[in-house]
Structures are given as C-alpha cells and as structure tokens.
PDB file of C-alpha atoms in Angstrom:
ATOM      1  CA  MET U 208     107.693  68.277 180.975  1.00  0.00           C
ATOM      2  CA  SER U 209     106.220  70.089 178.050  1.00  0.00           C
ATOM      3  CA  ILE U 210     105.287  73.737 178.300  1.00  0.00           C
ATOM      4  CA  PHE U 211     102.154  73.040 176.249  1.00  0.00           C
ATOM      5  CA  THR U 212      99.951  71.792 179.086  1.00  0.00           C
ATOM      6  CA  VAL U 213      96.148  71.876 179.078  1.00  0.00           C
ATOM      7  CA  GLY U 214      94.999  75.485 179.415  1.00  0.00           C
ATOM      8  CA  ARG U 215      98.181  77.054 178.001  1.00  0.00           C
ATOM      9  CA  LEU U 216      97.415  80.109 175.902  1.00  0.00           C
ATOM     10  CA  CYS U 217      99.348  80.066 172.626  1.00  0.00           C
ATOM     11  CA  LEU U 218      99.782  81.942 169.398  1.00  0.00           C
ATOM     12  CA  LYS U 219      99.475  80.033 166.159  1.00  0.00           C
ATOM     13  CA  LEU U 220     102.531  80.575 163.954  1.00  0.00           C
ATOM     14  CA  ALA U 221     101.778  78.513 160.867  1.00  0.00           C
ATOM     15  CA  GLY U 222      98.925  78.166 158.440  1.00  0.00           C
ATOM     16  CA  ARG U 223      95.825  80.214 157.729  1.00  0.00           C
ATOM     17  CA  ASP U 224      95.258  80.834 161.449  1.00  0.00           C
ATOM     18  CA  ALA U 225      98.768  82.272 161.983  1.00  0.00           C
ATOM     19  CA  GLY U 226      98.859  85.168 164.414  1.00  0.00           C
ATOM     20  CA  ARG U 227      95.708  84.100 166.280  1.00  0.00           C
ATOM     21  CA  LYS U 228      95.320  83.157 169.918  1.00  0.00           C
ATOM     22  CA  CYS U 229      94.407  79.639 170.920  1.00  0.00           C
ATOM     23  CA  ILE U 230      94.323  77.413 173.967  1.00  0.00           C
ATOM     24  CA  VAL U 231      95.611  73.876 174.449  1.00  0.00           C
ATOM     25  CA  VAL U 232      92.615  71.624 175.083  1.00  0.00           C
ATOM     26  CA  GLU U 233      94.334  68.252 175.125  1.00  0.00           C
ATOM     27  CA  GLU U 234      97.870  66.870 175.011  1.00  0.00           C
ATOM     28  CA  LEU U 235      97.863  64.137 172.390  1.00  0.00           C
ATOM     29  CA  ASP U 236     101.541  63.329 172.207  1.00  0.00           C
ATOM     30  CA  SER U 237     104.926  64.768 173.099  1.00  0.00           C
ATOM     31  CA  ASN U 238     104.761  66.670 169.800  1.00  0.00           C
ATOM     32  CA  TYR U 239     101.057  67.159 169.173  1.00  0.00           C
ATOM     33  CA  VAL U 240      98.255  68.970 171.021  1.00  0.00           C
ATOM     34  CA  LEU U 241      94.595  69.721 170.373  1.00  0.00           C
ATOM     35  CA  ILE U 242      93.907  73.454 170.206  1.00  0.00           C
ATOM     36  CA  ASP U 243      90.781  75.603 170.181  1.00  0.00           C
ATOM     37  CA  GLY U 244      89.859  79.274 170.509  1.00  0.00           C
ATOM     38  CA  ASN U 245      90.258  81.863 167.791  1.00  0.00           C
ATOM     39  CA  VAL U 246      91.326  79.066 165.435  1.00  0.00           C
ATOM     40  CA  ARG U 247      89.779  75.961 163.987  1.00  0.00           C
ATOM     41  CA  ARG U 248      89.687  73.191 166.607  1.00  0.00           C
ATOM     42  CA  ARG U 249      92.465  70.910 165.427  1.00  0.00           C
ATOM     43  CA  LYS U 250      95.469  68.767 166.158  1.00  0.00           C
ATOM     44  CA  THR U 251      98.664  70.812 165.883  1.00  0.00           C
ATOM     45  CA  ASN U 252     102.391  70.292 166.035  1.00  0.00           C
ATOM     46  CA  VAL U 253     103.848  72.190 168.995  1.00  0.00           C
ATOM     47  CA  ASN U 254     106.501  73.627 166.657  1.00  0.00           C
ATOM     48  CA  HIS U 255     103.670  75.651 165.100  1.00  0.00           C
ATOM     49  CA  LEU U 256     102.739  77.240 168.438  1.00  0.00           C
ATOM     50  CA  GLU U 257     104.288  80.087 170.419  1.00  0.00           C
ATOM     51  CA  PRO U 258     103.475  79.699 174.135  1.00  0.00           C
ATOM     52  CA  LEU U 259     102.196  82.764 175.958  1.00  0.00           C
ATOM     53  CA  ALA U 260     102.601  83.519 179.642  1.00  0.00           C
ATOM     54  CA  GLU U 261      98.998  82.811 180.671  1.00  0.00           C
ATOM     55  CA  VAL U 262      97.669  79.387 181.642  1.00  0.00           C
ATOM     56  CA  LEU U 263      93.905  79.127 182.107  1.00  0.00           C
ATOM     57  CA  ASP U 264      92.400  76.639 184.512  1.00  0.00           C
ATOM     58  CA  ILE U 265      90.275  74.420 182.281  1.00  0.00           C
ATOM     59  CA  LYS U 266      89.237  70.794 182.147  1.00  0.00           C
ATOM     60  CA  LYS U 267      90.832  68.432 179.661  1.00  0.00           C
ATOM     61  CA  ASN U 268      89.058  68.123 176.306  1.00  0.00           C
ATOM     62  CA  LEU U 269      86.796  71.136 176.865  1.00  0.00           C
ATOM     63  CA  SER U 270      84.067  71.563 174.250  1.00  0.00           C
ATOM     64  CA  HIS U 271      84.208  74.347 171.666  1.00  0.00           C
ATOM     65  CA  GLU U 272      81.140  76.022 173.189  1.00  0.00           C
ATOM     66  CA  ALA U 273      82.845  76.202 176.596  1.00  0.00           C
ATOM     67  CA  VAL U 274      86.073  77.539 175.057  1.00  0.00           C
ATOM     68  CA  LYS U 275      84.012  80.084 173.165  1.00  0.00           C
ATOM     69  CA  GLU U 276      82.413  81.332 176.412  1.00  0.00           C
ATOM     70  CA  LEU U 277      85.831  81.434 178.091  1.00  0.00           C
ATOM     71  CA  PHE U 278      87.321  83.560 175.310  1.00  0.00           C
ATOM     72  CA  GLN U 279      84.300  85.845 175.260  1.00  0.00           C
ATOM     73  CA  SER U 280      84.601  86.399 179.044  1.00  0.00           C
ATOM     74  CA  HIS U 281      88.186  87.631 178.431  1.00  0.00           C
ATOM     75  CA  ASN U 282      87.037  89.788 175.491  1.00  0.00           C
ATOM     76  CA  TRP U 283      89.194  87.799 173.067  1.00  0.00           C
ATOM     77  CA  PRO U 284      87.955  87.165 169.553  1.00  0.00           C
ATOM     78  CA  VAL U 285      86.705  83.641 168.905  1.00  0.00           C
ATOM     79  CA  TRP U 286      86.608  81.764 165.670  1.00  0.00           C
ATOM     80  CA  ASP U 287      83.129  80.553 164.899  1.00  0.00           C
ATOM     81  CA  HIS U 288      82.134  78.815 161.763  1.00  0.00           C
ATOM     82  CA  ASN U 289      78.895  80.162 160.383  1.00  0.00           C
ATOM     83  CA  SER U 290      78.024  77.450 157.972  1.00  0.00           C
ATOM     84  CA  LYS U 291      75.932  78.545 155.068  1.00  0.00           C
ATOM     85  CA  GLN U 292      72.652  76.761 154.694  1.00  0.00           C
ATOM     86  CA  PRO U 293      72.466  75.237 151.255  1.00  0.00           C
ATOM     87  CA  ALA U 294      69.816  76.724 149.029  1.00  0.00           C
ATOM     88  CA  GLU U 295      66.822  74.586 148.175  1.00  0.00           C
ATOM     89  CA  LYS U 296      67.152  72.676 144.975  1.00  0.00           C
ATOM     90  CA  PRO U 297      64.681  73.666 142.293  1.00  0.00           C
ATOM     91  CA  LYS U 298      61.946  71.037 142.094  1.00  0.00           C
ATOM     92  CA  LYS U 299      61.630  69.206 138.827  1.00  0.00           C
ATOM     93  CA  HIS U 300      58.100  68.936 137.521  1.00  0.00           C
ATOM     94  CA  LYS U 301      57.454  65.734 135.692  1.00  0.00           C
ATOM     95  CA  LYS U 302      55.498  65.991 132.486  1.00  0.00           C
ATOM     96  CA  VAL U 303      52.178  64.179 132.664  1.00  0.00           C
ATOM     97  CA  LYS U 304      50.881  62.542 129.485  1.00  0.00           C
ATOM     98  CA  GLY U 305      47.958  64.369 127.936  1.00  0.00           C
ATOM     99  CA  GLN U 306      48.854  67.734 129.410  1.00  0.00           C
ATOM    100  CA  SER U 307      50.576  70.031 126.972  1.00  0.00           C
ATOM    101  CA  GLY U 308      52.910  72.660 128.250  1.00  0.00           C
ATOM    102  CA  LYS U 309      53.852  75.957 126.682  1.00  0.00           C
ATOM    103  CA  SER U 310      56.067  74.285 124.112  1.00  0.00           C
ATOM    104  CA  GLY U 311      53.249  71.898 123.196  1.00  0.00           C
ATOM    105  CA  LYS U 312      50.837  74.777 122.563  1.00  0.00           C
ATOM    106  CA  LYS U 313      53.366  76.464 120.321  1.00  0.00           C
ATOM    107  CA  ASP U 314      53.845  73.285 118.333  1.00  0.00           C
ATOM    108  CA  GLN U 315      50.100  72.881 117.885  1.00  0.00           C
ATOM    109  CA  SER U 316      49.629  76.467 116.723  1.00  0.00           C
ATOM    110  CA  ALA U 317      52.539  76.077 114.301  1.00  0.00           C
ATOM    111  CA  LYS U 318      50.973  72.891 112.911  1.00  0.00           C
ATOM    112  CA  LYS U 319      47.637  74.661 112.465  1.00  0.00           C
ATOM    113  CA  GLU U 320      49.311  77.481 110.551  1.00  0.00           C
ATOM    114  CA  LYS U 321      51.165  75.016 108.358  1.00  0.00           C
ATOM    115  CA  SER U 322      48.022  73.041 107.630  1.00  0.00           C
ATOM    116  CA  ALA U 323      46.061  76.248 106.933  1.00  0.00           C
ATOM    117  CA  ALA U 324      48.599  77.547 104.412  1.00  0.00           C
ATOM    118  CA  PRO U 325      48.153  74.815 101.718  1.00  0.00           C
ATOM    119  CA  LYS U 326      44.347  75.053 102.085  1.00  0.00           C
ATOM    120  CA  ALA U 327      44.473  78.785 101.293  1.00  0.00           C
ATOM    121  CA  LYS U 328      46.675  78.065  98.274  1.00  0.00           C
ATOM    122  CA  LYS U 329      44.216  75.447  97.000  1.00  0.00           C
ATOM    123  CA  GLU U 330      41.287  77.855  97.420  1.00  0.00           C
ATOM    124  CA  LYS U 331      43.152  80.578  95.514  1.00  0.00           C
ATOM    125  CA  SER U 332      43.996  78.221  92.657  1.00  0.00           C
ATOM    126  CA  LYS U 333      40.339  77.037  92.499  1.00  0.00           C
ATOM    127  CA  LYS U 334      39.072  80.637  92.308  1.00  0.00           C
ATOM    128  CA  ALA U 335      41.539  81.375  89.514  1.00  0.00           C
ATOM    129  CA  GLU U 336      40.335  78.358  87.555  1.00  0.00           C
ATOM    130  CA  ASP U 337      36.675  79.387  88.002  1.00  0.00           C
ATOM    131  CA  SER U 338      37.395  82.904  86.809  1.00  0.00           C
ATOM    132  CA  GLU U 339      39.126  81.526  83.686  1.00  0.00           C
ATOM    133  CA  GLU U 340      36.158  79.277  82.909  1.00  0.00           C
ATOM    134  CA  THR U 341      33.686  82.141  83.216  1.00  0.00           C
ATOM    135  CA  ALA U 342      35.845  84.264  80.926  1.00  0.00           C
TER     136      ALA U 342
ATOM    137  CA  MET W 159     114.628  91.162 108.794  1.00  0.00           C
ATOM    138  CA  PRO W 160     112.384  90.992 111.884  1.00  0.00           C
ATOM    139  CA  GLU W 161     110.458  93.968 113.222  1.00  0.00           C
ATOM    140  CA  GLY W 162     112.436  96.506 115.198  1.00  0.00           C
ATOM    141  CA  LYS W 163     110.912  95.499 118.530  1.00  0.00           C
ATOM    142  CA  PHE W 164     111.951  91.893 117.940  1.00  0.00           C
ATOM    143  CA  ARG W 165     115.602  92.754 117.209  1.00  0.00           C
ATOM    144  CA  SER W 166     116.486  93.138 120.882  1.00  0.00           C
ATOM    145  CA  ARG W 167     116.236  90.315 123.421  1.00  0.00           C
ATOM    146  CA  THR W 168     113.219  91.846 125.166  1.00  0.00           C
ATOM    147  CA  PHE W 169     111.169  88.973 123.840  1.00  0.00           C
ATOM    148  CA  ARG W 170     112.219  85.382 124.200  1.00  0.00           C
ATOM    149  CA  ARG W 171     112.340  83.271 121.089  1.00  0.00           C
ATOM    150  CA  ILE W 172     110.515  80.031 120.608  1.00  0.00           C
ATOM    151  CA  HIS W 173     110.963  77.699 117.670  1.00  0.00           C
ATOM    152  CA  VAL W 174     107.592  76.312 116.624  1.00  0.00           C
ATOM    153  CA  ARG W 175     107.084  73.497 114.163  1.00  0.00           C
ATOM    154  CA  THR W 176     104.111  74.296 111.897  1.00  0.00           C
ATOM    155  CA  PRO W 177     101.668  71.700 110.555  1.00  0.00           C
ATOM    156  CA  GLY W 178     103.334  72.114 107.135  1.00  0.00           C
ATOM    157  CA  GLY W 179     106.639  70.964 108.609  1.00  0.00           C
ATOM    158  CA  LYS W 180     108.354  74.345 108.646  1.00  0.00           C
ATOM    159  CA  SER W 181     110.201  75.632 111.676  1.00  0.00           C
ATOM    160  CA  VAL W 182     109.195  79.226 112.434  1.00  0.00           C
ATOM    161  CA  LEU W 183     110.303  81.657 115.093  1.00  0.00           C
ATOM    162  CA  HIS W 184     107.764  83.008 117.600  1.00  0.00           C
ATOM    163  CA  TYR W 185     108.377  85.828 120.057  1.00  0.00           C
ATOM    164  CA  ARG W 186     106.927  85.784 123.569  1.00  0.00           C
ATOM    165  CA  ARG W 187     107.198  88.140 126.549  1.00  0.00           C
ATOM    166  CA  ARG W 188     109.715  87.093 129.181  1.00  0.00           C
ATOM    167  CA  LYS W 189     108.325  86.017 132.545  1.00  0.00           C
ATOM    168  CA  PRO W 190     108.853  88.356 135.513  1.00  0.00           C
ATOM    169  CA  SER W 191     111.487  87.581 138.122  1.00  0.00           C
ATOM    170  CA  LYS W 192     110.679  85.102 140.871  1.00  0.00           C
ATOM    171  CA  PRO W 193     108.774  86.590 143.836  1.00  0.00           C
ATOM    172  CA  THR W 194     111.017  86.981 146.880  1.00  0.00           C
ATOM    173  CA  CYS W 195     110.525  87.496 150.608  1.00  0.00           C
ATOM    174  CA  ALA W 196     110.361  91.117 151.737  1.00  0.00           C
ATOM    175  CA  GLY W 197     112.323  90.214 154.864  1.00  0.00           C
ATOM    176  CA  CYS W 198     115.179  87.959 153.803  1.00  0.00           C
ATOM    177  CA  GLY W 199     114.998  87.961 150.011  1.00  0.00           C
ATOM    178  CA  ARG W 200     114.485  84.227 149.730  1.00  0.00           C
ATOM    179  CA  VAL W 201     112.473  82.955 146.761  1.00  0.00           C
ATOM    180  CA  LEU W 202     108.868  82.476 147.911  1.00  0.00           C
ATOM    181  CA  ALA W 203     107.264  79.077 147.623  1.00  0.00           C
ATOM    182  CA  GLY W 204     103.685  78.707 146.486  1.00  0.00           C
ATOM    183  CA  VAL W 205     103.642  81.888 144.397  1.00  0.00           C
ATOM    184  CA  PRO W 206     103.457  81.332 140.628  1.00  0.00           C
ATOM    185  CA  GLN W 207     105.931  83.148 138.384  1.00  0.00           C
ATOM    186  CA  GLU W 208     103.558  84.378 135.723  1.00  0.00           C
ATOM    187  CA  LEU W 209     102.720  87.551 133.819  1.00  0.00           C
ATOM    188  CA  PRO W 210      99.947  89.676 135.365  1.00  0.00           C
ATOM    189  CA  HIS W 211      97.378  88.722 132.750  1.00  0.00           C
ATOM    190  CA  ASP W 212      98.082  85.039 133.415  1.00  0.00           C
ATOM    191  CA  LEU W 213      97.932  85.562 137.186  1.00  0.00           C
ATOM    192  CA  LYS W 214      94.443  87.023 136.762  1.00  0.00           C
ATOM    193  CA  LYS W 215      93.246  83.720 135.365  1.00  0.00           C
ATOM    194  CA  ILE W 216      94.396  81.821 138.469  1.00  0.00           C
ATOM    195  CA  ALA W 217      92.191  81.659 141.562  1.00  0.00           C
ATOM    196  CA  LYS W 218      93.228  84.054 144.323  1.00  0.00           C
ATOM    197  CA  SER W 219      93.695  81.205 146.788  1.00  0.00           C
ATOM    198  CA  SER W 220      96.276  79.588 144.491  1.00  0.00           C
ATOM    199  CA  ARG W 221      98.118  82.855 143.809  1.00  0.00           C
ATOM    200  CA  ARG W 222      99.703  83.000 147.259  1.00  0.00           C
ATOM    201  CA  PRO W 223      99.730  81.093 150.578  1.00  0.00           C
ATOM    202  CA  GLU W 224      96.569  81.599 152.618  1.00  0.00           C
ATOM    203  CA  ARG W 225      98.270  82.672 155.873  1.00  0.00           C
ATOM    204  CA  PRO W 226      98.671  86.362 156.816  1.00  0.00           C
ATOM    205  CA  TYR W 227     101.572  87.975 154.924  1.00  0.00           C
ATOM    206  CA  GLY W 228     101.338  85.080 152.442  1.00  0.00           C
ATOM    207  CA  GLY W 229     103.076  86.046 149.183  1.00  0.00           C
ATOM    208  CA  VAL W 230     105.036  88.812 150.988  1.00  0.00           C
ATOM    209  CA  LEU W 231     107.040  87.104 153.733  1.00  0.00           C
ATOM    210  CA  CYS W 232     108.492  83.611 153.757  1.00  0.00           C
ATOM    211  CA  THR W 233     107.498  81.151 156.493  1.00  0.00           C
ATOM    212  CA  VAL W 234     110.623  81.811 158.549  1.00  0.00           C
ATOM    213  CA  CYS W 235     110.157  85.585 158.553  1.00  0.00           C
ATOM    214  CA  SER W 236     106.401  85.444 159.203  1.00  0.00           C
ATOM    215  CA  ARG W 237     106.930  83.094 162.185  1.00  0.00           C
ATOM    216  CA  GLN W 238     109.631  85.396 163.498  1.00  0.00           C
ATOM    217  CA  LEU W 239     107.247  88.332 163.121  1.00  0.00           C
ATOM    218  CA  TRP W 240     104.582  86.687 165.307  1.00  0.00           C
ATOM    219  CA  LYS W 241     107.204  85.703 167.879  1.00  0.00           C
ATOM    220  CA  ASP W 242     108.533  89.267 168.017  1.00  0.00           C
ATOM    221  CA  LYS W 243     105.041  90.615 168.571  1.00  0.00           C
ATOM    222  CA  THR W 244     104.445  88.330 171.553  1.00  0.00           C
ATOM    223  CA  ARG W 245     107.836  88.281 173.247  1.00  0.00           C
ATOM    224  CA  ILE W 246     108.888  91.075 175.552  1.00  0.00           C
ATOM    225  CA  GLU W 247     112.330  91.511 174.042  1.00  0.00           C
ATOM    226  CA  PRO W 248     111.885  91.208 170.274  1.00  0.00           C
ATOM    227  CA  THR W 249     114.724  89.655 168.324  1.00  0.00           C
ATOM    228  CA  GLU W 250     115.884  91.255 165.094  1.00  0.00           C
ATOM    229  CA  VAL W 251     114.565  89.856 161.840  1.00  0.00           C
ATOM    230  CA  LYS W 252     117.365  88.803 159.533  1.00  0.00           C
ATOM    231  CA  ALA W 253     117.670  91.392 156.785  1.00  0.00           C
TER     232      ALA W 253
END
C-alpha cells in the first residue's frame, strides 16, 4: 500500500514549487497522484514528493476552494493564482468618407499654401512689367 | 607582431575568412568555467556558460532553473536539502 493516500500532507521536492507543502487529493496510479495546496493543482510523480507525518481527513478529489479553506484553517500558506485581467484593446475608429481628420486638414492647408505661392509670383511679375512700361 | 595583450593566451584565437578570401586571426575573450553545484561540485544543467554581458541579454527565466536554489544547487542536493529540513534526523549532504 502506498504511503501517498488521499489526505497525506507532502512536501514538493522538484520543480518551481519545490519546498512547498501540498496535500494528496487523488491517487491516480501507483506512481502518480493529484496534489493541491500551496502548489499548482497538478498530477505529480510520487518520486517528487516527500511524505510528512500528518494525514488530513478529506474527501477524494476535493476542490481547490475547499483545500484552500483547509490550509487557511491550519494557517498554512496557500497558492492562489491571481490572474491578471487583460487590458481593453484600443478601439479602432474607421474613417468615414467626406470627413477629414487632422492629417486631411494639414494636407488641405499645405495645398492652399502651394497654390497661393505661384499666384503671388505672377502678381509680382505683373507689377514689375507695369512699372517698366510706365518708365 | 601582435599587440602585447594578444601575445599571451588570455584571448582565444579564431581564424576568420574575410570576403576578400584572406584568412585573418581574431581574438576573443575566453568563456568562464562551467557553473557547478555549491553542494557536490557537479556541473549544473540548464545554466548557460556565457560571459556576463551575454548573460544579460538572456531572459532571467532561461538563465537558471526556476526552482528554489536553481543555478546554485543541483537537483540531487536541492532535494536532499528539502528532505533534511522535514525529517527529524537530517542526513548529511554529500560534500
């Protein structure tokens, strides 16, 4: 009979959760168990667990919320994943035909300036011609 | 004659073929020694053997294993450490 029965308190030896307390929630196989507690709820090889003396009286396949309450009642730290809420995507504003944006205004003003420049030149040249004639 | 600093074997030598077809000698810094376990001295897995400025370019998560004592102790020693902390009569870690 395996020492890793349901409710057995263990210490995780391998991986990112090494050194943290966990509890066996379900026996999956002779080699694998489902653990929960101060670790991510996951299937684990029993070689990666160090059994502790305590065995808690729990039902098989206990939910994470129930395990969380159990650990909190014993003042043990519990792993809880606080998932970040994704930020709202910036809304894309479609350009409507006929409406000119900022860039459109700039273009128009630039065009006006360009069109005004040759007119001014023409006027200057005309004035010069007139002055020559009068002289 | 090469520069004085290149006359010792501090730098490793690399033969580089130039676009013109010549073979020229380049000098590069030697890589540091392989990282070893603080407990048993075994070469650590999952820790790149690079110069500090190259290590900076790598993400922190890929610089060492993610478990506690990752990049300091090997798996055997770290497991033994956790076992020693929990068991009543701790066994000696192999030096």
